PDB file of C-alpha atoms in Angstrom:
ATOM      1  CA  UNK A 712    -105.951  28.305 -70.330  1.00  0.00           C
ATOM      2  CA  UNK A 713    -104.378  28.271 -73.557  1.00  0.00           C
ATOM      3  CA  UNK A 714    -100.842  28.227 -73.382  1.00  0.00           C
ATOM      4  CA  UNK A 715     -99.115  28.392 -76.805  1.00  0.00           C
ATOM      5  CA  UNK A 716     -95.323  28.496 -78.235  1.00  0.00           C
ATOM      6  CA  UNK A 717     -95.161  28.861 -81.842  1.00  0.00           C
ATOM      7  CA  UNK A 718     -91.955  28.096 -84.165  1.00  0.00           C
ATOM      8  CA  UNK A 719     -92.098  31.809 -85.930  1.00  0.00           C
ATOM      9  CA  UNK A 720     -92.957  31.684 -89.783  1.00  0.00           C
ATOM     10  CA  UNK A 721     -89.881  33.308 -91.771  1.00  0.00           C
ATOM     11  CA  UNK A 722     -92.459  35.122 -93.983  1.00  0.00           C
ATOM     12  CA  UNK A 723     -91.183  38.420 -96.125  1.00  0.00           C
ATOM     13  CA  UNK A 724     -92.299  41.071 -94.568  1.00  0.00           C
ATOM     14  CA  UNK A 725     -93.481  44.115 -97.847  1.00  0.00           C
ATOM     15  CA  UNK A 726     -91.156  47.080 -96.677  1.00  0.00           C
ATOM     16  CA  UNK A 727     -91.162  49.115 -93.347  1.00  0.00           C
ATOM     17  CA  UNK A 728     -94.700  50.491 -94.270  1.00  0.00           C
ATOM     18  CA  UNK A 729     -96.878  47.193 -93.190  1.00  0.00           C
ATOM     19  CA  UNK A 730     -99.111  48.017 -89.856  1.00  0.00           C
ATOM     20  CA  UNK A 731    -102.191  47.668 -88.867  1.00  0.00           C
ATOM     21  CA  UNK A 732    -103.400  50.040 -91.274  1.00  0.00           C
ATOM     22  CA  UNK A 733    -103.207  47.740 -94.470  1.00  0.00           C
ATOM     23  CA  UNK A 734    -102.477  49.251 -97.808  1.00  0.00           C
ATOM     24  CA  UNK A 735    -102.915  48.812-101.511  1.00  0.00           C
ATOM     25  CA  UNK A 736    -100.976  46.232-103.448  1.00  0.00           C
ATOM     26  CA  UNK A 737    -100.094  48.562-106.253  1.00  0.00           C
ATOM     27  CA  UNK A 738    -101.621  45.993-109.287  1.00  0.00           C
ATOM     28  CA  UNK A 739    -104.494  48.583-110.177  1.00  0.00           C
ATOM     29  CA  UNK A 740    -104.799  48.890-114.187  1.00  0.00           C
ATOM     30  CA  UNK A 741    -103.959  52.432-115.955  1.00  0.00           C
ATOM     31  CA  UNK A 742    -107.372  52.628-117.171  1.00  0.00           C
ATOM     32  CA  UNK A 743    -108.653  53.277-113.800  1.00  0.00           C
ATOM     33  CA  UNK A 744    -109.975  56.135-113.169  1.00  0.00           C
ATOM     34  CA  UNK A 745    -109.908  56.246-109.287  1.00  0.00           C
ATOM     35  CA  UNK A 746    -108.712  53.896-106.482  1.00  0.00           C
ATOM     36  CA  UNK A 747    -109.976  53.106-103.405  1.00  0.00           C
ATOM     37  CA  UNK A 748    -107.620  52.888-100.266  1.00  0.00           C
ATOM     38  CA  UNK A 749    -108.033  49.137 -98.396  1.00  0.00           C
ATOM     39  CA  UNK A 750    -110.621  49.783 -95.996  1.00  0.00           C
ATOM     40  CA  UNK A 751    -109.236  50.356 -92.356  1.00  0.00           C
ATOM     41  CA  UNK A 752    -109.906  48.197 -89.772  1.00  0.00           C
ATOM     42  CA  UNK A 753    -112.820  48.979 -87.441  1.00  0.00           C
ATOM     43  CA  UNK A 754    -111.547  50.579 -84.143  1.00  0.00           C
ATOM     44  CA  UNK A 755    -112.526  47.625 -81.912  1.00  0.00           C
ATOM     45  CA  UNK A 756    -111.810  45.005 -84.068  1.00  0.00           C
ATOM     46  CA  UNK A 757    -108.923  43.807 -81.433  1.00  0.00           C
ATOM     47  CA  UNK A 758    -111.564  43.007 -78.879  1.00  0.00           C
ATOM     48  CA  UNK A 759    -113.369  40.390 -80.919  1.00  0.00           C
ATOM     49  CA  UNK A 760    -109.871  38.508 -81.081  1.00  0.00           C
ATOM     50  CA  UNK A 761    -110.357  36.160 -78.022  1.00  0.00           C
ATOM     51  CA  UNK A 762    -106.983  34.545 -78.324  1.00  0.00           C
ATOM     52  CA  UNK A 763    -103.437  35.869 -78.792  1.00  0.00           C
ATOM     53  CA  UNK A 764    -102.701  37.273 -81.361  1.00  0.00           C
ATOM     54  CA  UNK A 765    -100.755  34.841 -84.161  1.00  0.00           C
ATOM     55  CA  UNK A 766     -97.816  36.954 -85.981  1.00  0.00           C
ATOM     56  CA  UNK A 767     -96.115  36.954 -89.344  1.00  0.00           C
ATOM     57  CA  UNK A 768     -92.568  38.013 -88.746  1.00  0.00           C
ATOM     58  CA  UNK A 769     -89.397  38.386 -90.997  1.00  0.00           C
ATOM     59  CA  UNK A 770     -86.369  36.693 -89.198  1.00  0.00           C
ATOM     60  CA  UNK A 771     -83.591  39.313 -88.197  1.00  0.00           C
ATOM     61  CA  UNK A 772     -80.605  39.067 -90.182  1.00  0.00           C
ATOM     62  CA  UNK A 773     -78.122  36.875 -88.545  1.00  0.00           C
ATOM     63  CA  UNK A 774     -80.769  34.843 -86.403  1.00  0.00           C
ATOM     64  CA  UNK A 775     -82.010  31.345 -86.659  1.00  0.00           C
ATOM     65  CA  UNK A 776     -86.480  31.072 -85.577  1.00  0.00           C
ATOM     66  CA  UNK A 777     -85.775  28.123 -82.581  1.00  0.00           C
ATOM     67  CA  UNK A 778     -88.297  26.753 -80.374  1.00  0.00           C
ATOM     68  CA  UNK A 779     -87.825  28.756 -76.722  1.00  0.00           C
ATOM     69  CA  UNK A 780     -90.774  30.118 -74.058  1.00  0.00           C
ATOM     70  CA  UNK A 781     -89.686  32.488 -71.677  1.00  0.00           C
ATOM     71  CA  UNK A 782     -89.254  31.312 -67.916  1.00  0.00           C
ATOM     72  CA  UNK A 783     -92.030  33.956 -66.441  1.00  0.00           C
ATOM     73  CA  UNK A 784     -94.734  34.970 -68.516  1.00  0.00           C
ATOM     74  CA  UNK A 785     -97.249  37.818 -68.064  1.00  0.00           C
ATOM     75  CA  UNK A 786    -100.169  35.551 -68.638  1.00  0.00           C
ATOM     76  CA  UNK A 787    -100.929  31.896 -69.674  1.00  0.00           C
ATOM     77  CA  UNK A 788    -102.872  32.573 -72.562  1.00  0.00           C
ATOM     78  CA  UNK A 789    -100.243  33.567 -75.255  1.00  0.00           C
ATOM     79  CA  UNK A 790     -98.226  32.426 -78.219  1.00  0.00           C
ATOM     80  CA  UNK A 791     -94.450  33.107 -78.327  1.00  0.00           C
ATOM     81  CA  UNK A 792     -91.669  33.526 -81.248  1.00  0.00           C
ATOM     82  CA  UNK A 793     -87.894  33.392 -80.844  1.00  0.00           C
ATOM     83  CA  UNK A 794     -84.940  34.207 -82.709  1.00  0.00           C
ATOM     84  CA  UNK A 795     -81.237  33.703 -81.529  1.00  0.00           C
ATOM     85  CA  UNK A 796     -78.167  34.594 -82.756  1.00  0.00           C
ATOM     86  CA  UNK A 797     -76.314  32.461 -84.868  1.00  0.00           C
ATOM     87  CA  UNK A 798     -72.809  31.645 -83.016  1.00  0.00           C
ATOM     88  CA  UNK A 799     -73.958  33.670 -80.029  1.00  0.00           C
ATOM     89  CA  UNK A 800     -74.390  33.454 -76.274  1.00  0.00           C
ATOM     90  CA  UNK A 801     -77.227  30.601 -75.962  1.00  0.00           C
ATOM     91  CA  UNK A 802     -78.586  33.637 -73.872  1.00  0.00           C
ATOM     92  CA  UNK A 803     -78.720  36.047 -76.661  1.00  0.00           C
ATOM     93  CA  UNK A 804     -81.633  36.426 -78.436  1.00  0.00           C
ATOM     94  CA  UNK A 805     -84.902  37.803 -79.941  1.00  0.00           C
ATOM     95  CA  UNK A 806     -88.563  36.553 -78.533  1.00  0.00           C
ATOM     96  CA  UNK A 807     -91.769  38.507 -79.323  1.00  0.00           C
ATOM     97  CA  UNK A 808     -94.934  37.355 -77.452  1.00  0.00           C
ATOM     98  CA  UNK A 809     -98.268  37.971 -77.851  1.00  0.00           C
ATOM     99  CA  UNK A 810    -100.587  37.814 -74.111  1.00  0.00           C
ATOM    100  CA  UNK A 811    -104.832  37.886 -73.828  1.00  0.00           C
ATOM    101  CA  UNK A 812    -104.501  39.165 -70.450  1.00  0.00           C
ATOM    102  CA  UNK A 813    -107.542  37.431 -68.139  1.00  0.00           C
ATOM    103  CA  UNK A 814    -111.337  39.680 -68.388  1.00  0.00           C
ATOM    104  CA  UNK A 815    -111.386  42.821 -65.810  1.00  0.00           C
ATOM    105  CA  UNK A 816    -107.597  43.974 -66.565  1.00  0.00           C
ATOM    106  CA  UNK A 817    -107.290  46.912 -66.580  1.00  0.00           C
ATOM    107  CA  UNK A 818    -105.068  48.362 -69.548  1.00  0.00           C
ATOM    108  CA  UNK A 819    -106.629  51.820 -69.874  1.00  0.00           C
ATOM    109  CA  UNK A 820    -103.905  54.138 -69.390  1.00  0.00           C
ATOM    110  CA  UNK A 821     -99.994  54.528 -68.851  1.00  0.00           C
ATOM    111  CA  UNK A 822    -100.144  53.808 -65.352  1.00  0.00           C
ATOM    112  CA  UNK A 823    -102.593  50.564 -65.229  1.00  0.00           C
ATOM    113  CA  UNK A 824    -100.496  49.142 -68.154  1.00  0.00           C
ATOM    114  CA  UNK A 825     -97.355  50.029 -65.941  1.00  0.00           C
ATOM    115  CA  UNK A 826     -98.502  48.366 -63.274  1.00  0.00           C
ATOM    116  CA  UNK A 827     -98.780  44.804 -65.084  1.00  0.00           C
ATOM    117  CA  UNK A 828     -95.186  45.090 -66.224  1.00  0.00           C
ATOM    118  CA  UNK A 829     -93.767  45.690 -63.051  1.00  0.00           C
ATOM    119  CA  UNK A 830     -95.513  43.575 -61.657  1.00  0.00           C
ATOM    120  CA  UNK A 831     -93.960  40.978 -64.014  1.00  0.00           C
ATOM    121  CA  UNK A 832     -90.337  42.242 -63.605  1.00  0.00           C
ATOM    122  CA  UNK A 833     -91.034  41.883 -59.897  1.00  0.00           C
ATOM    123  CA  UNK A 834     -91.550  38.292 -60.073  1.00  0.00           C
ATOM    124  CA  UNK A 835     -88.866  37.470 -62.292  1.00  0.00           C
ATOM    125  CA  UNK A 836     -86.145  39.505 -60.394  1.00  0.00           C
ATOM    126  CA  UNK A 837     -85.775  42.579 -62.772  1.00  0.00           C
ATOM    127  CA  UNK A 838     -82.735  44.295 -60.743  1.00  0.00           C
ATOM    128  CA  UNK A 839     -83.863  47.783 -62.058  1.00  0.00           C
ATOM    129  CA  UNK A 840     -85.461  50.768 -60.393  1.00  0.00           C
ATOM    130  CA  UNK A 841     -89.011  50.128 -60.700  1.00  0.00           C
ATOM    131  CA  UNK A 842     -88.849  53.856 -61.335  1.00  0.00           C
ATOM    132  CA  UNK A 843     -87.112  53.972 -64.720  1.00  0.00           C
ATOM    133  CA  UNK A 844     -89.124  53.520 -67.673  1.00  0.00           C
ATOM    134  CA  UNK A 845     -90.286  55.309 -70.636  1.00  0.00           C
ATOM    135  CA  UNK A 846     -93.252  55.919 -73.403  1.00  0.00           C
ATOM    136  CA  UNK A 847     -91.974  55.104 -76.909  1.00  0.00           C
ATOM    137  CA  UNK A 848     -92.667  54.373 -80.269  1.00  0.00           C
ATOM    138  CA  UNK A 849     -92.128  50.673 -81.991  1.00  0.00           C
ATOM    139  CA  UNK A 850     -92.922  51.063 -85.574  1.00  0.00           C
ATOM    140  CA  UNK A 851     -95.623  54.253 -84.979  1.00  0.00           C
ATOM    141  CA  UNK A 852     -97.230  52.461 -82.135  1.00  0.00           C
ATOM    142  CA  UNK A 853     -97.160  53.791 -78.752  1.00  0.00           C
ATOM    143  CA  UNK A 854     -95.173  51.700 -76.201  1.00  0.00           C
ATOM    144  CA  UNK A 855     -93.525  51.450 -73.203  1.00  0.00           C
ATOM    145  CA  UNK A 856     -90.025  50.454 -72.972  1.00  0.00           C
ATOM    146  CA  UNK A 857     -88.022  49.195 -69.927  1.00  0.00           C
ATOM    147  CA  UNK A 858     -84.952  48.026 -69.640  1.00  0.00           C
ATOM    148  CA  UNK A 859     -83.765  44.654 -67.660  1.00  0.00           C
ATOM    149  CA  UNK A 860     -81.477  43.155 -66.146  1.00  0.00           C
ATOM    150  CA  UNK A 861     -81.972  39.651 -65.104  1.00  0.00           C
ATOM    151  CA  UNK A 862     -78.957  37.118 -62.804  1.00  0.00           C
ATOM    152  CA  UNK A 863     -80.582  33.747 -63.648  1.00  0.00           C
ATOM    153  CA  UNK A 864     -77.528  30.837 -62.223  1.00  0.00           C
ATOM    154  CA  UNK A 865     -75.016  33.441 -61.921  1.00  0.00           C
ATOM    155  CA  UNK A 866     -75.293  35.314 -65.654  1.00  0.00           C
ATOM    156  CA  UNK A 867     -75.692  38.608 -66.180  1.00  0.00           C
ATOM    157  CA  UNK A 868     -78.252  39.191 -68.827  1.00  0.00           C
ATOM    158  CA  UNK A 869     -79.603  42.666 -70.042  1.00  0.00           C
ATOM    159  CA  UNK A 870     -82.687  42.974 -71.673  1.00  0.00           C
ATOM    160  CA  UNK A 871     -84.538  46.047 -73.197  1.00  0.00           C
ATOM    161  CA  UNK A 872     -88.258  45.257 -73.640  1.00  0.00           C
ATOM    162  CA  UNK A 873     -90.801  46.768 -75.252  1.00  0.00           C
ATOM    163  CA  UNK A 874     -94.899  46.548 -74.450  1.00  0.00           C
ATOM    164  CA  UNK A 875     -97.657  47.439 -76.883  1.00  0.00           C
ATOM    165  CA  UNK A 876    -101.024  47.419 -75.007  1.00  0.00           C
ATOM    166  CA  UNK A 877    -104.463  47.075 -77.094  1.00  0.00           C
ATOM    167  CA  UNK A 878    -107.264  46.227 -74.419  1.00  0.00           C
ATOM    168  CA  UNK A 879    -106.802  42.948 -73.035  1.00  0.00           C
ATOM    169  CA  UNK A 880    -103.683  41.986 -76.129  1.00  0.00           C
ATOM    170  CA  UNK A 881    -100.332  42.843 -75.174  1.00  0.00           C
ATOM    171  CA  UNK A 882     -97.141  42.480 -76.699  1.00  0.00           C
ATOM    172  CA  UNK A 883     -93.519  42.099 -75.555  1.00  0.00           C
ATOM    173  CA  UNK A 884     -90.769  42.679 -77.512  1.00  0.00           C
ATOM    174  CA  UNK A 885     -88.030  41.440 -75.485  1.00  0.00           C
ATOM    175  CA  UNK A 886     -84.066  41.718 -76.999  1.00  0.00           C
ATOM    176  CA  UNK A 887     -81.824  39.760 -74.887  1.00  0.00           C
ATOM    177  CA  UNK A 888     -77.727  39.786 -74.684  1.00  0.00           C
ATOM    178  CA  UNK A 889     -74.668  38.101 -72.310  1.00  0.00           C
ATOM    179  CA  UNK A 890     -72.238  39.576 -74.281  1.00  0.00           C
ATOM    180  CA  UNK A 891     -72.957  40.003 -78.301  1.00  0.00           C
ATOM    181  CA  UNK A 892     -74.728  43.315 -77.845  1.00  0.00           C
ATOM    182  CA  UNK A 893     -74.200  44.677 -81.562  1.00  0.00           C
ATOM    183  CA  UNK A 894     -75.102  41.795 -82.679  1.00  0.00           C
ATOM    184  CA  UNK A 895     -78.542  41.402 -80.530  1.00  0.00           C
ATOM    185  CA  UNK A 896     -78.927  45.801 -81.081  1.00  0.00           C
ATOM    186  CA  UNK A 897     -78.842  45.497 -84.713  1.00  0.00           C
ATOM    187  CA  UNK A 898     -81.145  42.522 -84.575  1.00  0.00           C
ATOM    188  CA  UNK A 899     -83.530  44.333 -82.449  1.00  0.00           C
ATOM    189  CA  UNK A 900     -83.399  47.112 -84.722  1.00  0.00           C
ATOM    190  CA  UNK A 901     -84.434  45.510 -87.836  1.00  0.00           C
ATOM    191  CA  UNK A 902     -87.133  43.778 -85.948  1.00  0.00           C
ATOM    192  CA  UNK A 903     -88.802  46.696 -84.530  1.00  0.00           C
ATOM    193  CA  UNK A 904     -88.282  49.441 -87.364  1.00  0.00           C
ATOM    194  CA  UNK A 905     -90.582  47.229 -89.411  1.00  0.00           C
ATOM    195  CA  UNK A 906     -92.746  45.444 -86.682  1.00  0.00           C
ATOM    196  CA  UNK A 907     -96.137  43.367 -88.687  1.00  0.00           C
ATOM    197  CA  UNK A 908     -98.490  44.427 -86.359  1.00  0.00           C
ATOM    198  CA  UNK A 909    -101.806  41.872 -86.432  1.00  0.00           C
ATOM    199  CA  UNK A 910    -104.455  43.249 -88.814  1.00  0.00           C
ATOM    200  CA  UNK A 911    -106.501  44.679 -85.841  1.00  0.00           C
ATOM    201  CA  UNK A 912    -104.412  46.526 -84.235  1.00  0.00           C
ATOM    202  CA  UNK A 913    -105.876  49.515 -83.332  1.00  0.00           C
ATOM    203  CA  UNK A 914    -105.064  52.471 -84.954  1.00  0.00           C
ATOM    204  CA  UNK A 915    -106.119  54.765 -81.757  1.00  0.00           C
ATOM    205  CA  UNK A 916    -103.079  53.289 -80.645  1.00  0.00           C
ATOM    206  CA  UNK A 917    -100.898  54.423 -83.692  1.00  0.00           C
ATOM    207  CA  UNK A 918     -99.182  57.760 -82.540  1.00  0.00           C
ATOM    208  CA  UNK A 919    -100.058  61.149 -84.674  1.00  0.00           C
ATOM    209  CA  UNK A 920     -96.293  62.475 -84.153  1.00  0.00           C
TER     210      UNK A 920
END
């Protein structure tokens, strides 16, 4: 299995409008008498990706990229980026990872992807109701969000974490406090409102609201 933690790339991210959709870099000469819009990915270009995804993400104001897995992970295969917060807790912090969940799971609706997750909360001793959880919205992108809260060595941590789900990719969006929550809020904010989704992403999974 490939197991994977990558120091994320500080790369500029082009404004809130980069997703999987693509776009046109605006150099197109006056004289032109029509454009053409970059073509859109195909709609199952995510399943020829047979590794996790690799991301290009803008650190958060306020954060520092460091070198940090997570203690329980939802599958081997997988690459992970963290951010934490300069003069914070050593338990506050930002980390995005990207999963290939193993062949035959099943992903295909609300409840199969729900499954997986609580399934992972359960083994890393998520105190909350396995009841409470939500559909949302990272960057256009359907999700689910779920909230944590964690007692690892006598520390209260919160958590809220979100899960985008394209066939066998997943990936978690986890932000993490002790006690700088502003801090950690506005750092998840500006990370999510303007999330770099890969390339193939699918855009059946972009919401029409």
């Amino acid at each position: 299995m490939r197991r994977l933690t990558a120091l994320a790339a500080v790369v500029l991210i082009a404004g809130a409008g980069c997703s999987a959709s693509g776009g046109g870099d605006g150099t197109g000469s006056a004289d032109e008498t029509a454009t053409s819009p970059a073509p859109a990915p195909s709609p199952t270009a995510y399943e020829s990706v047979t590794q996790p995804f690799e991301l290009s993400l803008q650190t958060p104001s306020n954060f520092e990229a460091t070198e940090n897995d997570r203690g329980v992970l939802i599958a081997d295969e997988h690459v992970s980026y963290d951010f934490h917060l300069i003069d914070g807790s050593e338990h506050s912090r930002l980390t995005v990872t990207t999963y290939l969940l193993p062949e035959g799971t099943e992903t295909g609706d609300y409840d199969s992807r729900l499954a997986i997750i609580l399934a992972y909360d359960e083994e890393r001793g998520n105190l909350i109701s396995s009841e409470k959880h939500s559909r949302e919205l990272v960057h256009g992108y359907e999700g689910i969000y779920r909230f944590a809260s964690l007692n690892p060595n006598g520390k209260d941590i919160s958590q809220q974490n979100h899960y985008l789900f394209a066939g066998r990719h997943l990936i978690q969006i986890t932000c993490q406090w002790e006690y700088d929550f502003d801090e950690v809020y506005q750092g998840c904010q500006e990370l999510t409102a303007s999330f770099a989704y890969p390339d193939e992403w699918p855009l059946a999974y972009r919401s029409e609201a």
